[in-house]
Amino acid sequence: MAKLTIQEFRKQYPNDSACLDKLFAIRYGNIDSCPDCGHNADFRRVTTRQCYQCRFCYYQIYPCAGTIFEKSTTPLTYWFYAMWLMVVTRNGVSGKTLERTLGVTYKTAWRMLKQIRLLMSIDGENTGLLSGFVELDETYVNKAKGKTKTEGKGITGRSADDKTPVFGMVERRGRVVAKVVENARKNTLYPIIEANVDKTAKVSTDEFKAYINLHTLGYEHGMIRHDLKIYREGSVSTNTIEGYFSQIKRMINGTHTWVSEKWLQNYINEASFRYNNRALGNEMFNLLINSLNKEKTD
């Protein structure tokens, strides 16, 4: 398949009609007959509205209904371009960047990105348990605005009370699952681990006390001693999940500067979408577009 450069993107989606045709093909291209009259499917575009009409009974289908585009007055070409930007970038797209690029208001740009992140979140649903070699770790992101207890004291990581904990589980050469959590205590983390990691997995963690008793859950558990400056011992390592966390921090601290805790999980899902589909290359955009065939995300 041709590389989806900006030139190729514009060639495929030059106007709203091309975008609407793509959306119709994704959502209704496989129907054999009209849902109303039962005739063989033969729908024609209604040029004055975003809909397609049965040639026999005039039954109308609105491809945007039930998607992130519903009730939006923003051109579909803008939406498709924003989605393309979200998959070709490594560190995300800020609302201000999209505002300047499209010439829309910041409120419109922020809502578009929010909806696209919700669409990306669908990719991580019901994908099965992580297996094989699985690394577990937690990180702390998003320094709070305003004065905090640890401000100016050089306190970071698990001792910082002004950051939000994120717990991650990654299958080596496979998928990642990451969750914003209330805290990093074992009573919080263990149910998440059991819900996402197969019991046959070989689990690697650092020496954090919350992970010490993971074997009681039935996992083969290897622990790497970062406190002793050891970062790999045989197959035991947390380098993969730490690399994923580094990408998240570059996205949040570099692109967005700060993210509200209320919306942080959506940003984590965005990073996970790109990580989990990194092998698709140019097909990642098509995967995101095809997600529109699923239910509305909010």
Coordinates of C-alpha atoms in Angstrom, one line a residue:
M1 CA 0.0 0.0 0.0
A2 CA 1.2 3.5 -0.8
K3 CA 2.7 5.4 2.1
L4 CA 0.1 7.7 3.6
T5 CA 2.0 11.0 3.3
I6 CA 0.1 14.3 3.4
Q7 CA 0.0 14.2 -0.4
E8 CA -1.6 10.8 -0.5
F9 CA -4.0 11.7 2.3
R10 CA -5.2 14.7 0.4
K11 CA -5.6 12.6 -2.7
Q12 CA -7.8 10.1 -1.0
Y13 CA -9.8 12.6 1.0
P14 CA -9.9 15.8 -1.0
N15 CA -13.3 17.0 0.2
D16 CA -16.2 16.2 2.5
S17 CA -17.9 14.0 -0.1
A18 CA -14.9 11.6 -0.3
C19 CA -14.9 11.4 3.5
L20 CA -18.6 10.7 3.7
D21 CA -18.3 8.0 1.0
K22 CA -15.6 6.4 3.1
L23 CA -17.8 6.5 6.2
F24 CA -20.8 5.1 4.3
A25 CA -18.6 2.3 3.0
I26 CA -17.3 1.4 6.4
R27 CA -20.6 1.4 8.2
Y28 CA -23.1 0.3 5.5
G29 CA -21.0 -1.1 2.6
N30 CA -21.9 -4.7 3.6
I31 CA -25.7 -4.4 3.7
D32 CA -27.4 -6.5 1.0
S33 CA -30.9 -4.9 1.1
C34 CA -32.7 -1.8 2.1
P35 CA -33.7 -2.0 5.8
D36 CA -37.1 -0.4 4.9
C37 CA -38.3 -1.9 1.6
G38 CA -36.2 -5.0 1.3
H39 CA -35.0 -4.3 -2.2
N40 CA -31.4 -5.0 -3.1
A41 CA -29.2 -2.3 -1.6
D42 CA -28.9 0.6 -4.0
F43 CA -28.3 3.9 -2.2
R44 CA -27.6 7.2 -3.8
R45 CA -26.0 10.3 -2.2
V46 CA -28.3 13.2 -1.4
T47 CA -26.1 16.1 -2.3
T48 CA -27.9 18.6 0.0
R49 CA -27.5 16.5 3.2
Q50 CA -25.0 14.1 4.7
C51 CA -27.1 11.1 3.8
Y52 CA -27.7 8.3 1.3
Q53 CA -31.2 7.4 0.0
C54 CA -32.6 4.1 -1.2
R55 CA -33.4 4.4 -5.0
F56 CA -36.7 2.5 -4.5
C57 CA -38.4 3.7 -1.3
Y58 CA -36.3 6.8 -0.5
Y59 CA -35.3 5.4 2.9
Q60 CA -32.4 7.5 4.1
I61 CA -29.2 6.5 5.9
Y62 CA -27.0 9.1 7.8
P63 CA -23.5 7.7 8.1
C64 CA -22.5 10.3 10.7
A65 CA -25.3 9.3 13.1
G66 CA -24.0 7.5 16.2
T67 CA -20.4 8.5 15.5
I68 CA -18.1 11.2 16.8
F69 CA -19.2 13.3 13.9
E70 CA -22.9 13.4 14.8
K71 CA -24.2 17.0 15.2
S72 CA -20.8 18.4 14.4
T73 CA -20.7 21.4 12.0
T74 CA -16.9 20.9 11.5
P75 CA -16.1 19.7 8.0
L76 CA -15.3 16.0 7.7
T77 CA -12.1 16.8 6.0
Y78 CA -11.0 18.6 9.2
W79 CA -11.9 15.6 11.3
F80 CA -10.1 13.1 9.0
Y81 CA -7.0 15.3 8.9
A82 CA -7.0 15.5 12.7
M83 CA -7.2 11.7 12.9
W84 CA -4.4 11.4 10.5
L85 CA -2.2 13.8 12.6
M86 CA -3.0 11.7 15.7
V87 CA -1.6 8.5 14.2
V88 CA 1.4 9.9 12.4
T89 CA 2.8 11.8 15.4
R90 CA 4.7 10.1 18.1
N91 CA 4.0 12.5 20.9
G92 CA 0.4 13.5 20.2
V93 CA -1.2 16.8 19.0
S94 CA -2.1 19.7 21.3
G95 CA -5.3 21.6 21.1
K96 CA -3.5 24.8 20.3
T97 CA -1.6 23.2 17.5
L98 CA -4.8 21.8 15.9
E99 CA -6.5 25.2 16.5
R100 CA -3.8 27.0 14.5
T101 CA -3.5 24.3 11.8
L102 CA -7.3 24.1 11.0
G103 CA -8.2 27.7 11.8
V104 CA -10.9 26.6 14.3
T105 CA -11.6 27.8 17.8
Y106 CA -9.7 26.2 20.7
K107 CA -13.0 24.8 22.0
T108 CA -13.6 23.0 18.7
A109 CA -10.1 21.7 18.5
W110 CA -10.1 20.4 22.0
R111 CA -13.5 18.6 21.5
M112 CA -12.2 17.0 18.3
L113 CA -9.1 15.6 20.0
K114 CA -11.2 14.4 22.9
Q115 CA -13.5 12.5 20.6
I116 CA -10.7 11.0 18.7
R117 CA -9.1 9.8 21.9
L118 CA -12.3 8.2 22.9
L119 CA -12.4 6.5 19.5
M120 CA -8.8 5.3 20.1
S121 CA -9.9 3.8 23.5
I122 CA -12.2 1.3 21.7
D123 CA -9.1 -0.4 20.3
G124 CA -8.1 -1.5 23.8
E125 CA -11.4 -3.1 24.7
N126 CA -11.8 -6.9 24.9
T127 CA -8.5 -7.8 23.4
G128 CA -7.7 -10.7 25.7
L129 CA -5.2 -11.3 28.5
L130 CA -1.5 -10.4 28.3
S131 CA 0.7 -13.5 28.3
G132 CA 4.3 -14.7 27.8
F133 CA 6.8 -12.3 29.4
V134 CA 4.8 -9.5 31.0
E135 CA 6.4 -6.5 32.7
L136 CA 4.6 -4.5 35.4
D137 CA 5.5 -1.1 36.8
E138 CA 4.0 2.2 37.9
T139 CA 4.9 5.8 37.2
Y140 CA 3.8 9.2 38.4
V141 CA 2.9 12.0 36.0
N142 CA 1.3 15.3 35.7
K143 CA 2.7 17.6 38.4
A144 CA -0.3 19.5 39.8
K145 CA -0.8 23.2 39.3
G146 CA -0.3 25.5 42.3
K147 CA 1.7 25.0 45.5
T148 CA 2.0 21.5 46.8
K149 CA 3.6 19.8 49.8
T150 CA 6.6 18.5 47.8
E151 CA 7.1 21.7 45.8
G152 CA 10.7 22.9 45.9
K153 CA 11.9 19.8 47.9
G154 CA 13.2 17.8 44.9
I155 CA 10.9 14.9 45.7
T156 CA 9.9 12.8 42.8
G157 CA 8.5 9.3 42.0
R158 CA 6.7 7.4 44.7
S159 CA 7.3 10.0 47.4
A160 CA 5.6 12.8 45.4
D161 CA 2.1 13.6 46.5
D162 CA 1.4 16.1 43.7
K163 CA 1.4 13.6 40.8
T164 CA -1.1 11.0 39.5
P165 CA -0.1 7.3 39.5
V166 CA -0.4 5.3 36.3
F167 CA 0.0 1.5 36.4
G168 CA 1.2 -0.3 33.3
M169 CA 1.4 -3.9 32.1
V170 CA 3.2 -4.7 28.9
E171 CA 3.6 -8.0 27.0
R172 CA 7.1 -8.1 25.4
R173 CA 6.8 -7.6 21.7
G174 CA 3.1 -7.3 22.2
R175 CA 0.4 -5.0 23.8
V176 CA 0.4 -2.6 26.7
V177 CA -2.5 -2.0 29.1
A178 CA -2.2 1.2 31.3
K179 CA -4.5 2.5 33.9
V180 CA -4.7 5.7 35.9
V181 CA -5.0 4.5 39.5
E182 CA -5.9 6.0 42.8
N183 CA -2.7 4.7 44.5
A184 CA 0.0 2.1 44.0
R185 CA -1.0 -0.2 46.9
K186 CA -1.3 -3.9 46.3
N187 CA -5.0 -3.9 47.1
T188 CA -5.5 -1.5 44.1
L189 CA -3.0 -3.2 41.7
Y190 CA -3.7 -6.9 42.2
P191 CA -7.3 -6.9 40.9
I192 CA -6.1 -5.0 37.8
I193 CA -3.2 -7.5 37.3
E194 CA -5.5 -10.5 37.6
A195 CA -8.0 -8.9 35.2
N196 CA -5.4 -8.3 32.5
V197 CA -2.6 -10.8 32.9
D198 CA -2.9 -14.5 32.2
K199 CA -1.8 -16.8 35.1
T200 CA 0.7 -18.6 32.8
A201 CA 2.6 -15.3 32.2
K202 CA 6.1 -14.8 33.6
V203 CA 5.9 -11.5 35.4
S204 CA 8.8 -9.1 35.9
T205 CA 8.7 -6.2 38.3
D206 CA 11.1 -4.0 40.3
E207 CA 11.6 -4.3 44.1
F208 CA 8.6 -2.1 45.0
K209 CA 6.9 -3.6 48.1
A210 CA 3.5 -3.8 46.4
Y211 CA 4.9 -6.5 44.0
I212 CA 6.7 -8.7 46.6
N213 CA 3.8 -11.1 47.1
L214 CA 2.7 -11.5 43.4
H215 CA 3.5 -15.2 43.6
T216 CA 0.5 -15.6 45.9
L217 CA -1.7 -14.8 42.9
G218 CA -0.2 -17.8 41.0
Y219 CA 2.3 -15.9 38.8
E220 CA 5.9 -16.9 38.1
H221 CA 7.4 -13.7 39.4
G222 CA 10.9 -12.3 38.8
M223 CA 12.1 -9.2 40.6
I224 CA 14.9 -6.9 39.4
R225 CA 16.7 -4.8 42.0
H226 CA 16.9 -1.3 40.7
D227 CA 18.1 -0.2 44.2
L228 CA 21.2 -2.2 43.5
K229 CA 21.6 -0.7 40.1
I230 CA 20.6 -3.9 38.4
Y231 CA 18.4 -3.4 35.3
R232 CA 18.4 -6.9 33.7
E233 CA 19.0 -10.3 35.0
G234 CA 18.3 -13.1 32.5
S235 CA 14.7 -12.6 31.3
V236 CA 13.8 -10.4 34.3
S237 CA 13.6 -6.7 33.3
T238 CA 11.2 -3.8 33.3
N239 CA 12.9 -1.9 30.5
T240 CA 10.0 -2.3 28.1
I241 CA 7.4 -0.8 30.3
E242 CA 9.8 2.0 31.3
G243 CA 10.2 2.8 27.7
Y244 CA 6.5 3.1 27.3
F245 CA 6.3 5.4 30.3
S246 CA 9.0 7.6 28.8
Q247 CA 6.9 8.0 25.7
I248 CA 3.9 9.0 27.9
K249 CA 5.9 11.6 29.7
R250 CA 7.3 13.1 26.5
M251 CA 3.7 13.4 25.3
I252 CA 2.3 15.0 28.4
N253 CA 5.2 17.1 29.5
G254 CA 6.4 18.0 26.0
T255 CA 3.3 18.3 23.8
H256 CA 0.6 19.1 26.3
T257 CA 2.6 20.5 29.3
W258 CA -0.2 19.6 31.7
V259 CA -3.2 17.3 31.6
S260 CA -6.2 17.3 33.9
E261 CA -6.5 14.2 36.0
K262 CA -10.1 14.0 34.9
W263 CA -9.0 13.4 31.3
L264 CA -5.6 11.7 31.9
Q265 CA -6.9 8.2 31.1
N266 CA -7.9 9.3 27.6
Y267 CA -4.4 10.5 26.9
I268 CA -3.0 7.2 28.3
N269 CA -5.3 5.4 25.9
E270 CA -4.1 7.5 23.0
A271 CA -0.5 6.5 23.7
S272 CA -1.5 2.9 24.1
F273 CA -3.3 2.9 20.8
R274 CA -0.2 4.1 19.0
Y275 CA 2.0 1.6 20.9
N276 CA -0.2 -1.4 20.4
N277 CA -0.6 -0.7 16.6
R278 CA 3.0 0.4 15.9
A279 CA 3.6 -2.6 13.6
L280 CA 0.7 -1.5 11.3
G281 CA 2.5 1.6 10.0
N282 CA 0.3 3.2 7.4
E283 CA -2.6 1.0 8.2
M284 CA -3.0 2.6 11.7
F285 CA -5.0 5.4 10.1
N286 CA -7.4 2.9 8.5
L287 CA -7.7 1.0 11.8
L288 CA -8.8 4.2 13.5
I289 CA -11.2 5.1 10.6
N290 CA -12.7 1.6 10.8
S291 CA -13.4 2.0 14.5
L292 CA -16.2 4.3 13.4
N293 CA -18.1 1.2 12.6
K294 CA -18.5 0.7 16.3
E295 CA -20.9 2.4 18.7
K296 CA -20.6 6.0 19.6
T297 CA -17.9 6.6 22.2
D298 CA -19.7 8.9 24.5

